XYZ file of C-alpha atoms in Angstrom:
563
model
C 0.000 0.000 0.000
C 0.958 3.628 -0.722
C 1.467 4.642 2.681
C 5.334 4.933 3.010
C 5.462 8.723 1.334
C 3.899 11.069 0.092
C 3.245 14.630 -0.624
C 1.131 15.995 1.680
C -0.767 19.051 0.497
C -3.023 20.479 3.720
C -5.790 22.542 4.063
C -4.286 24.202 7.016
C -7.286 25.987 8.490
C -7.456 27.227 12.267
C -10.860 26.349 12.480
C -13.225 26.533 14.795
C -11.456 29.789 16.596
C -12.896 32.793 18.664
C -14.200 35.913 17.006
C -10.249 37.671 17.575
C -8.886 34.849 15.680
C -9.061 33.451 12.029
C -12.432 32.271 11.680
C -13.494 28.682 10.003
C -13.191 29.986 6.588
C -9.616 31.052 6.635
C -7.308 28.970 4.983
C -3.752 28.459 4.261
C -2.323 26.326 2.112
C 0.937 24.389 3.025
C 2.619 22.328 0.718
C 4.909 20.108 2.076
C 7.801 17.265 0.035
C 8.097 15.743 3.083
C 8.271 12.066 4.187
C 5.126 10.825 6.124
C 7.705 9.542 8.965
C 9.045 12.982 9.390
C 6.293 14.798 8.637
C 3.960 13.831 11.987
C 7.359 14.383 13.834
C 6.726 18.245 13.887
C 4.126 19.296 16.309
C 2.951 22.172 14.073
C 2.441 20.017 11.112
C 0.673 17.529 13.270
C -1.699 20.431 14.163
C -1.979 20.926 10.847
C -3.045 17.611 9.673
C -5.721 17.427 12.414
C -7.316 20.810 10.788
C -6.703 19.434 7.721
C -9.147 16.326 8.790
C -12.111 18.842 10.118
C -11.520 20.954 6.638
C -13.528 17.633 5.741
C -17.129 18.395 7.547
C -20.071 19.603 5.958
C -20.193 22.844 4.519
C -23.926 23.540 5.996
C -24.395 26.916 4.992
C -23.142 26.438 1.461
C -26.185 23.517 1.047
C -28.894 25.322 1.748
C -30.205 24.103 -1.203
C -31.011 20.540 -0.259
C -33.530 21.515 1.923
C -35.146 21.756 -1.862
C -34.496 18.277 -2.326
C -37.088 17.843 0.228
C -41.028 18.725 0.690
C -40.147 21.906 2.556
C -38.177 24.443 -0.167
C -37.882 25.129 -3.871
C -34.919 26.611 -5.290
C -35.629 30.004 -7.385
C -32.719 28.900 -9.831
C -33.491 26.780 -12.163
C -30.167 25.388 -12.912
C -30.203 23.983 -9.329
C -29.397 20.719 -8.170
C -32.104 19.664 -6.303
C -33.927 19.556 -9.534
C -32.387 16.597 -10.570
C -33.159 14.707 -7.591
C -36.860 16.191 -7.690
C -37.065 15.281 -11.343
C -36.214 11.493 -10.580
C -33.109 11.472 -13.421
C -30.393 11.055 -10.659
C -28.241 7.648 -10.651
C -24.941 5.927 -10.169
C -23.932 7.824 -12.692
C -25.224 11.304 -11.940
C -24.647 12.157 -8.454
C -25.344 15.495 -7.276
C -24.920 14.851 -3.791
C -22.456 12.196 -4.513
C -20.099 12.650 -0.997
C -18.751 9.330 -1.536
C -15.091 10.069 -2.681
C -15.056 13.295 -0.247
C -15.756 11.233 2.971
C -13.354 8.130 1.750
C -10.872 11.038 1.449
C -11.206 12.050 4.684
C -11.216 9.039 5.857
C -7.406 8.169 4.889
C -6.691 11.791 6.186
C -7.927 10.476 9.679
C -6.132 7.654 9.397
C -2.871 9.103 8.490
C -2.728 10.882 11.721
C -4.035 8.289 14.058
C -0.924 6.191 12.096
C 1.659 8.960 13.158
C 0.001 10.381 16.174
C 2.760 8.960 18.481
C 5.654 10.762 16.249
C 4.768 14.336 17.192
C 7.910 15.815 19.003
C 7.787 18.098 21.773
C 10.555 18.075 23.961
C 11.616 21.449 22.074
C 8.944 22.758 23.896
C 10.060 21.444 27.212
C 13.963 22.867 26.035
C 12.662 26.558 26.037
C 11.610 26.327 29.276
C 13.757 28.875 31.166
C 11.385 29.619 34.061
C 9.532 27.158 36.779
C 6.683 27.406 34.495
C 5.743 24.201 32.139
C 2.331 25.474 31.529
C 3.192 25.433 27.530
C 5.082 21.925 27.448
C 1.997 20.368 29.514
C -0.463 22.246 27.362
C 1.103 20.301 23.868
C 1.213 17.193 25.641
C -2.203 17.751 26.440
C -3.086 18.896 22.729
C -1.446 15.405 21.163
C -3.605 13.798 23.395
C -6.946 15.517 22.624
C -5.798 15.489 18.845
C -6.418 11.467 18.672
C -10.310 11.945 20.274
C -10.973 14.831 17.839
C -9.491 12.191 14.802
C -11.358 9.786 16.332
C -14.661 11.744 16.435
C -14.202 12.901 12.776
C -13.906 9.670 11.435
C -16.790 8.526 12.577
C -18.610 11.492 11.669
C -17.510 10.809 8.181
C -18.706 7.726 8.170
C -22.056 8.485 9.518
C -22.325 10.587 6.381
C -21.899 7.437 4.395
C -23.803 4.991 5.369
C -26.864 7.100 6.158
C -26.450 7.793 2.029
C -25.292 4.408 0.860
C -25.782 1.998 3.544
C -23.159 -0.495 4.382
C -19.346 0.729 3.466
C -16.137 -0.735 3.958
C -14.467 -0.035 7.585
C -11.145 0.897 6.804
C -8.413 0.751 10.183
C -5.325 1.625 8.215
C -4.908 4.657 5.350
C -4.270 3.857 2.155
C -4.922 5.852 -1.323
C -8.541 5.819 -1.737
C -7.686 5.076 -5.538
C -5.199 2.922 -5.726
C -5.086 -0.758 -6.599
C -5.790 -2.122 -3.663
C -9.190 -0.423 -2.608
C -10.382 -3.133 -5.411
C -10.017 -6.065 -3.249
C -11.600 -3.782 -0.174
C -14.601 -5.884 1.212
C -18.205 -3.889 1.354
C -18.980 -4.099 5.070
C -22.725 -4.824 6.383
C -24.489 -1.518 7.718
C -24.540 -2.884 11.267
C -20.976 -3.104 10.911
C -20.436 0.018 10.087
C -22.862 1.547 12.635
C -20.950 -0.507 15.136
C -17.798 0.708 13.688
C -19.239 4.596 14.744
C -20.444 3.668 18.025
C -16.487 2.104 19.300
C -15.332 5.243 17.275
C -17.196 7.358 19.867
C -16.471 5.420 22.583
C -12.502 5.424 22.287
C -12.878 9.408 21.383
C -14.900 10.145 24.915
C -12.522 8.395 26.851
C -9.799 10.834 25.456
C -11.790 14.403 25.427
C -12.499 15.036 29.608
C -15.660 15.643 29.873
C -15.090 19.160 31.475
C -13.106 21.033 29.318
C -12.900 24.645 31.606
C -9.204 24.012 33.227
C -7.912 23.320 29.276
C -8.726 27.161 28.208
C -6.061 26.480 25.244
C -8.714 24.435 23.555
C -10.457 26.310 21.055
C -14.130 26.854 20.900
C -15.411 24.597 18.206
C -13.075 21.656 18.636
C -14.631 18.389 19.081
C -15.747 18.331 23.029
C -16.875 15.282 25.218
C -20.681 16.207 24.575
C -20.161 16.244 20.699
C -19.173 12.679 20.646
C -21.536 11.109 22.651
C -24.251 13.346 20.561
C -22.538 11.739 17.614
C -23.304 8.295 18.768
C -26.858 8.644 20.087
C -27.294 10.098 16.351
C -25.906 7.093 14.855
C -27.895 4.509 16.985
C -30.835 7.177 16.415
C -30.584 5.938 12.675
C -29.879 2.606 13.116
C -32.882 1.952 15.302
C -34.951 3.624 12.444
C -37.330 1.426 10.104
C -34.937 2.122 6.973
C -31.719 1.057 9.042
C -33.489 -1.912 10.928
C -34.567 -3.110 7.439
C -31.117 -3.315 6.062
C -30.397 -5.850 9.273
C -29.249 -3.268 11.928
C -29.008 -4.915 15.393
C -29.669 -1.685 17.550
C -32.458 -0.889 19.227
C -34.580 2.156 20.489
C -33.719 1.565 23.959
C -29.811 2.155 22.774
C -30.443 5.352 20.887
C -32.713 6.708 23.831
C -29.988 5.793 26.358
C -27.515 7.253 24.399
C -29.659 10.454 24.232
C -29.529 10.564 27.903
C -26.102 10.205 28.274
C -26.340 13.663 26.528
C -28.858 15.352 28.548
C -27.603 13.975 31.942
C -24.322 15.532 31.350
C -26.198 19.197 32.133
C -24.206 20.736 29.888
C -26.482 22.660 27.359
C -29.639 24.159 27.502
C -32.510 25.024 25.157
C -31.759 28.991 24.390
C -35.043 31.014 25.466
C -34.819 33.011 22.316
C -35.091 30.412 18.954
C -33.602 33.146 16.879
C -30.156 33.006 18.654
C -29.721 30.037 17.508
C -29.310 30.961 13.843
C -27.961 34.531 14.118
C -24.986 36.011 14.557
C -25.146 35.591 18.767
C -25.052 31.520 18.068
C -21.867 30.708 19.586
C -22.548 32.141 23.001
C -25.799 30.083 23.270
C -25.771 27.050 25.809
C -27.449 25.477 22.615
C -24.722 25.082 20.328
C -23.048 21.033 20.976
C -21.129 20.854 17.772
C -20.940 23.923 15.356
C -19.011 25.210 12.365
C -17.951 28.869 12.596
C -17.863 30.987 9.976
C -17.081 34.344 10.673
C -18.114 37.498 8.814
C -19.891 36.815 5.701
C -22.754 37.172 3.662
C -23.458 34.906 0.652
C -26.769 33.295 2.772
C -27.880 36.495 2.656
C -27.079 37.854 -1.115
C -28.916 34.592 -1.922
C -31.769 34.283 -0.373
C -32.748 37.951 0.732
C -35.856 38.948 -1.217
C -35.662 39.965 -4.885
C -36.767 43.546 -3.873
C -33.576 44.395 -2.450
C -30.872 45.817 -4.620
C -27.651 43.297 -4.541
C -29.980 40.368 -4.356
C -28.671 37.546 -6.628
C -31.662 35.527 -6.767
C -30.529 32.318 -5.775
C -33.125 31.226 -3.431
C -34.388 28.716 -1.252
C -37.183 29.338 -0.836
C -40.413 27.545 1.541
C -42.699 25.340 0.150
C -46.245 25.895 1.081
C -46.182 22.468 1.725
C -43.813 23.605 4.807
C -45.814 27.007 6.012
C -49.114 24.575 6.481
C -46.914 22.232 8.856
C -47.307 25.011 11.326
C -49.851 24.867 14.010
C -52.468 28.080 15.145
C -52.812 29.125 18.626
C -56.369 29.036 20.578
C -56.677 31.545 22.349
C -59.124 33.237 25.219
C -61.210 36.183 25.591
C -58.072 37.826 27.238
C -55.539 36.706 24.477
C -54.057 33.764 26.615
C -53.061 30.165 24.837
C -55.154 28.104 25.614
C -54.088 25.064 22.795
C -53.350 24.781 19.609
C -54.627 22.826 16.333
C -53.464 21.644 12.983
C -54.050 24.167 10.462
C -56.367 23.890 7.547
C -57.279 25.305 4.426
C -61.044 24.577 4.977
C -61.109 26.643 7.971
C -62.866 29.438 6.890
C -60.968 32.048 9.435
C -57.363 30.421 8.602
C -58.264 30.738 4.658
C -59.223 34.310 5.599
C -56.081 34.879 7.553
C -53.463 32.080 7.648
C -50.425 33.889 9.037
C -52.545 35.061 11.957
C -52.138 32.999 15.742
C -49.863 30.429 14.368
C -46.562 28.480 15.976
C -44.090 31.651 16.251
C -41.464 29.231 14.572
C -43.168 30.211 11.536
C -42.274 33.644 11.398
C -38.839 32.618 13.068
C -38.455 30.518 9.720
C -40.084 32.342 7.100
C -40.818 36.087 5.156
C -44.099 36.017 5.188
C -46.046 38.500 2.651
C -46.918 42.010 4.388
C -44.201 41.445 7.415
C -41.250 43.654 7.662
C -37.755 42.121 6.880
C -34.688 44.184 6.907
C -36.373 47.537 7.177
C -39.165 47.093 4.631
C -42.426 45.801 3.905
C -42.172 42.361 1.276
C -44.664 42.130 -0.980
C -44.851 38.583 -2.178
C -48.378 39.239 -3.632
C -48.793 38.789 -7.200
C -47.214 42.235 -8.862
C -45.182 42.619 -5.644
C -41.825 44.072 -5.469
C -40.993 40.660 -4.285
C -43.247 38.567 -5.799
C -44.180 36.972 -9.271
C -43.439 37.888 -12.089
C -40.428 39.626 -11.196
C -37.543 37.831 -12.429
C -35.900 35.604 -9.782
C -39.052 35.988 -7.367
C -39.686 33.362 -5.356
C -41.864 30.871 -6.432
C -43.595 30.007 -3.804
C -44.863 33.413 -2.129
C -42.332 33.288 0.648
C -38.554 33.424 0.911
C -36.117 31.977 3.948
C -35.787 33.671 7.041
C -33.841 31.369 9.079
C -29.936 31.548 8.726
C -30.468 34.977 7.030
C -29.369 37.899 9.119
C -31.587 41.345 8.197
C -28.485 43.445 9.536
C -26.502 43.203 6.409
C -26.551 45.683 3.639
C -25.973 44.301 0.307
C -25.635 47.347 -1.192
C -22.830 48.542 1.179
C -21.243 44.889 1.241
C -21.719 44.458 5.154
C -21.858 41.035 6.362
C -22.274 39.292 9.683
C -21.304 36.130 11.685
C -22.712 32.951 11.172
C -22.830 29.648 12.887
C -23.561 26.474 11.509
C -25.163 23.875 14.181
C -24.246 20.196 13.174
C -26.058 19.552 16.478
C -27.971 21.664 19.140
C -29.977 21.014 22.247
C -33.066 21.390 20.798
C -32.376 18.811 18.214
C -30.793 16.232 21.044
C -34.057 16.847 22.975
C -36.357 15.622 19.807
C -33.637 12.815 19.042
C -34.178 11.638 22.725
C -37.868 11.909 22.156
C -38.555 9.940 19.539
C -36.066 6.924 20.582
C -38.155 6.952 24.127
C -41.867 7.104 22.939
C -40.707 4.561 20.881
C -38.688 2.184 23.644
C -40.689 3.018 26.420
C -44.143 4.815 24.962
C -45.125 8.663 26.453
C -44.717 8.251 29.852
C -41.508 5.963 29.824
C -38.053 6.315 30.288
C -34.383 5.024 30.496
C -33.391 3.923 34.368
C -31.916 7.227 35.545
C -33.511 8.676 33.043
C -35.191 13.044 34.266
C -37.341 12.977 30.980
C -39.837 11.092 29.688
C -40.178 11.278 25.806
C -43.494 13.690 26.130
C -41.002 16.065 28.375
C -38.464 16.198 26.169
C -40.771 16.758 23.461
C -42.566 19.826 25.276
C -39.566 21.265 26.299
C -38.412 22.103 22.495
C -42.533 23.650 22.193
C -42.501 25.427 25.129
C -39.459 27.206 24.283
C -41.449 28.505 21.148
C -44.305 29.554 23.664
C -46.294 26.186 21.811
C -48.541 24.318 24.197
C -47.746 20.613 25.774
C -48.789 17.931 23.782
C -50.900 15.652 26.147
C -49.747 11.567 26.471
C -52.186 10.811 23.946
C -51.548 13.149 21.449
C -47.845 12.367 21.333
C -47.635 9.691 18.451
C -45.061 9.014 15.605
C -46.653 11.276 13.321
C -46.706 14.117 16.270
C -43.096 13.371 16.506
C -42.442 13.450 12.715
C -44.223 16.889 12.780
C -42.529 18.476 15.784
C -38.907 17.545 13.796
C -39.979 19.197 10.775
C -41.353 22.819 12.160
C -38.412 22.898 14.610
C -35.961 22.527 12.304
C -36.524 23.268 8.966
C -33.739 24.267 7.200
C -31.195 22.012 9.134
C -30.172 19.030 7.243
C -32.542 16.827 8.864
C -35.750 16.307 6.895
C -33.728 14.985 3.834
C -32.395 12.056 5.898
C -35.325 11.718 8.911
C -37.922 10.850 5.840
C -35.394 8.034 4.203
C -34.413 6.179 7.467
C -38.550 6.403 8.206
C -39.337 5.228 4.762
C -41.786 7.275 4.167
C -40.207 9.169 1.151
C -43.496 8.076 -0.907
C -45.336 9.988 1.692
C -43.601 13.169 1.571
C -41.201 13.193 -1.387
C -43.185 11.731 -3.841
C -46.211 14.713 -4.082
C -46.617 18.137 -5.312
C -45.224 20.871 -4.079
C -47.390 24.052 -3.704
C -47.124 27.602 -3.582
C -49.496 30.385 -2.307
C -50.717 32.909 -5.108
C -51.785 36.153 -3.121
C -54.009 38.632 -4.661
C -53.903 42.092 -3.535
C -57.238 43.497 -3.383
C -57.811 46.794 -1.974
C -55.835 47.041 1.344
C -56.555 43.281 2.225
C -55.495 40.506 0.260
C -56.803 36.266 -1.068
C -55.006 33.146 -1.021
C -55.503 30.870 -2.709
C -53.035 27.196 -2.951
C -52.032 26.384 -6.562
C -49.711 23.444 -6.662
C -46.228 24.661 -7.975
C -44.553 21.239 -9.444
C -45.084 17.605 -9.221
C -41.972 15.474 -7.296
C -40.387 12.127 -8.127
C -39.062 9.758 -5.207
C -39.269 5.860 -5.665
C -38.488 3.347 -3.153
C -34.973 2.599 -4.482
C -34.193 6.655 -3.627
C -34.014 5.448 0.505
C -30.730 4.567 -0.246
C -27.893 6.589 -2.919
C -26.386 4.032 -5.464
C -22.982 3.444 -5.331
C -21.033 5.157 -7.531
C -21.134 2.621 -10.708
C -16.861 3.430 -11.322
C -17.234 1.439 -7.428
C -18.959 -1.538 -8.263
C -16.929 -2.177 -11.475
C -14.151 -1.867 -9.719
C -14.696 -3.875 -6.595
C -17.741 -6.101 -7.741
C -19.783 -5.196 -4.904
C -23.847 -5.640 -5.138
C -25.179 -2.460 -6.445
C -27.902 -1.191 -3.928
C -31.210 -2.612 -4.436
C -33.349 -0.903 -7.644
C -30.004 0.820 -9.626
């Protein structure tokens, strides 16, 4: 195997660092015609090639646009990518989302350092010492050792991107080039390999990252912590517990994802924010929320793309809410006095909601979308038909709303201002629903884990209350109450995509129209009426990606089932 040298070319970014230092998105580029045996030797290098390795994650902010892959969002532009998933025409050919070579990539740059982890030299440090002080040698031993859980973590992150596209991958222990000769006698492993594979991942990560970080103040905020791991792994026995996963002969059960969960929320380490919005604006990193997160400093493309057309700078790139999404949203009852007294599904043949559907309803809808006749960024959108933001101006949106989430109204795009923004890989909030629906579905409502402080219907409430959203009662919490409560909490996250595969229900959801409201000024008031926007393609096969055909002619694996 190719292992013995080689050029190493790393993305050297200080990631994850405080607002004073480089944010995520700085980058330097380091090439280095250096042995692999000498390379890991140097303690800055070694740095290196762990930053290198979380250069790797998901870009979340830049993706957006699969949220239009799914029943909630449309993309305005029409060259788009989602379109060829909604269209049906994707393959193992023709890939959009095809992550495969990406994550086996990072893969081999995880293994490299766990390979050479031991090499790192830093008795130079212990040499300068000319005072009583070691703080700085016993800070870099400290690092090396945090440096193999962080490896650790990311690999299995990695590989929880895989298999929750492709299924069952191979589990490589050792690096070796991705495409060399050898990855064609590489055995396919079974998915509850792999998802066993994550979960001993985890484990051997959180018994290297102390759970209480606050005497280490040299780590940086954003580096893998002792709560993002074992977050990691209730998500991974989260999917494998799920009807997709269980179907393709997974071996873990609800009780072992719900556990997991509490292993998170016994730690009593984060908090549900009180205010949703901080969550997804430019205060994000000081909320108790945040578990694992991807800084990205001052910029602005969410917002050139998806503020409304009306806006000068606007580049009409989109993503837009389906209608489909905005009915998902519940409407408050309320008494004589104004008080909440419930709530109840919205509907179309409600006279008064028809009349008035943005009136009374879950505040997470105006926390998630620009709604026609609300003020955004210092002005009024009009959506409406002839709006200033709606149809048929050229790169309206297409739906009659536009994204409000992730989008900061501070910036100027005429002026070029920008903002911070924090990408949440996981939160709190999303923990809390993760715990909830592994325990209704272990140990019903009421139940719970020994040890356990919540019961699934507590955890559940906890995420609505924060949203000022009445308790569900034991009987009205159900999987399709669950399913619900995932979708209008977080929209926009890069969960629906992959919560509606691993429940196999992409038929239900994925495989209907779309709609869109046309709004009809008339007079000072204004008429709704739903029109269905496009028709969606999802067959059974699409619960699972193909594998990329170059793979399976290579290798001779089993293509998945249906491509």
């Amino acid at each position: 195997m190719k292992r013995n040298k080689l050029i190493v070319q790393l993305l050297a970014a200080v990631l994850f660092l405080s607002s004073c230092e480089k944010d995520f998105m700085t980058v330097n580029r380091v090439d280095a015609f250096i042995p692999s045996d000498q390379f890991y030797t140097n303690y800055n290098y070694a740095q290196q090639a762990v930053w290198n390795v979380y250069s790797y994650l998901p870009n979340g902010l830049s993706s957006l646009n699969y949220e239009a892959i799914t029943d909630n969002a449309e993309a305005t532009n029409v060259t788009d990518l989602s379109n060829v998933f909604n269209q049906g025409v994707w393959n193992q050919y023709v890939n959009p989302d095809d992550v495969w070579s990406k994550n086996f990539n990072a893969i081999r740059a995880a293994n490299l350092y766990l390979e050479n982890k031991d090499k790192a030299d830093i008795e130079y440090i212990k040499n300068r010492i000319v005072t009583s002080d070691s703080t700085p040698y016993f800070n870099a031993r400290n690092n090396v050792k945090f440096m193999e859980g962080e490896v650790l973590f990311l690999k299995a992150y990695f590989y929880l991107e895989l298999i929750k596209r492709y299924g069952g991958v191979p589990v490589l222990r050792e690096a070796f080039e991705y495409k060399s000769e050898d990855w064609k006698n590489v055995p396919r492993n079974t998915l509850d390999e792999c998802v066993k594979y994550i979960v001993e991942l985890c484990d051997a990560a959180s018994a290297i990252i102390p759970q209480n970080l606050s005497s280490y103040s040299w780590y940086d905020v954003g580096r893998v912590t002792y709560g993002a791991i074992k977050t990691l792994k209730a998500k991974a026995l989260l999917y494998a517990a799920s009807p997709l996963f269980k179907g393709a002969g997974t071996t873990a059960t609800w009780e072992d994802a719900a556990i997991a969960c509490n292993d998170v929320i016994a730690l009593n380490a984060y908090t549900l924010d009180a205010n949703y919005n901080n969550v997804f604006g430019a205060n994000a990193l000081s909320s108790k929320e945040m578990i694992f997160f991807r800084q990205y400093g001052n910029n602005n493309s969410v917002e050139y793309a998806n503020f409304p057309i009306s806006f000068q700078g606007s580049n009409g790139n989109s993503v837009t809410p389906t209608q489909n999404l905005v009915d998902q949203f519940e409407v408050l009852i309320k008494d004589g006095s104004g008080a909440i007294t419930g709530s109840r599904p919205f509907s179309w043949s409600n006279a008064d909601d028809a009349a008035n559907p943005y009136a009374n309803r879950d505040p997470r809808l105006n926390n998630t979308v620009i709604l026609n006749n609300t003020s955004f960024s210092g002005a009024v959108i009009e959506t409406f038909d002839g709006g200033a933001a709606g149809f048929p101006k050229l790169n309206a949106t297409k739906t009659g709303y536009y994204l409000k989430k992730w989008v900061n109204p501070s910036v100027n795009l005429v002026t070029n201002t920008s903002a911070v923004h924090t990408w949440a890989y996981f939160r709190y909030g999303q923990l809390l629903l993760d715990y909830a629906e592994a325990a209704f579905n272990a140990y019903g409502a009421d139940g719970k884990p020994s040890g356990a402080s919540l019961t699934a219907l507590q955890a559940l409430n906890l995420v609505r209350a924060r949203s000022t959203m009445p308790a569900l009662s034991s009987s009205q919490l159900n999987q399709a109450s669950i399913e619900h409560e995932r979708n209008v909490e977080m929209a926009y996250e890069d969960q629906r995509l992959w919560d509606v595969r691993r429940w196999k229900k992409g038929n239900t959801y994925f495989n209907q129209p779309v709609n869109r409201i046309k709004i009809t000024k008339t007079g000072t008031g204004f008429t709704y009426q739903v029109n269905k926007l496009e028709d969606r393609r999802f067959d059974p096969k699409m619960d699972w990606y193909p594998i990329p055909q170059d793979e399976i002619v290579k290798t001779g694996w089993t293509q998945n089932s249906g491509w």
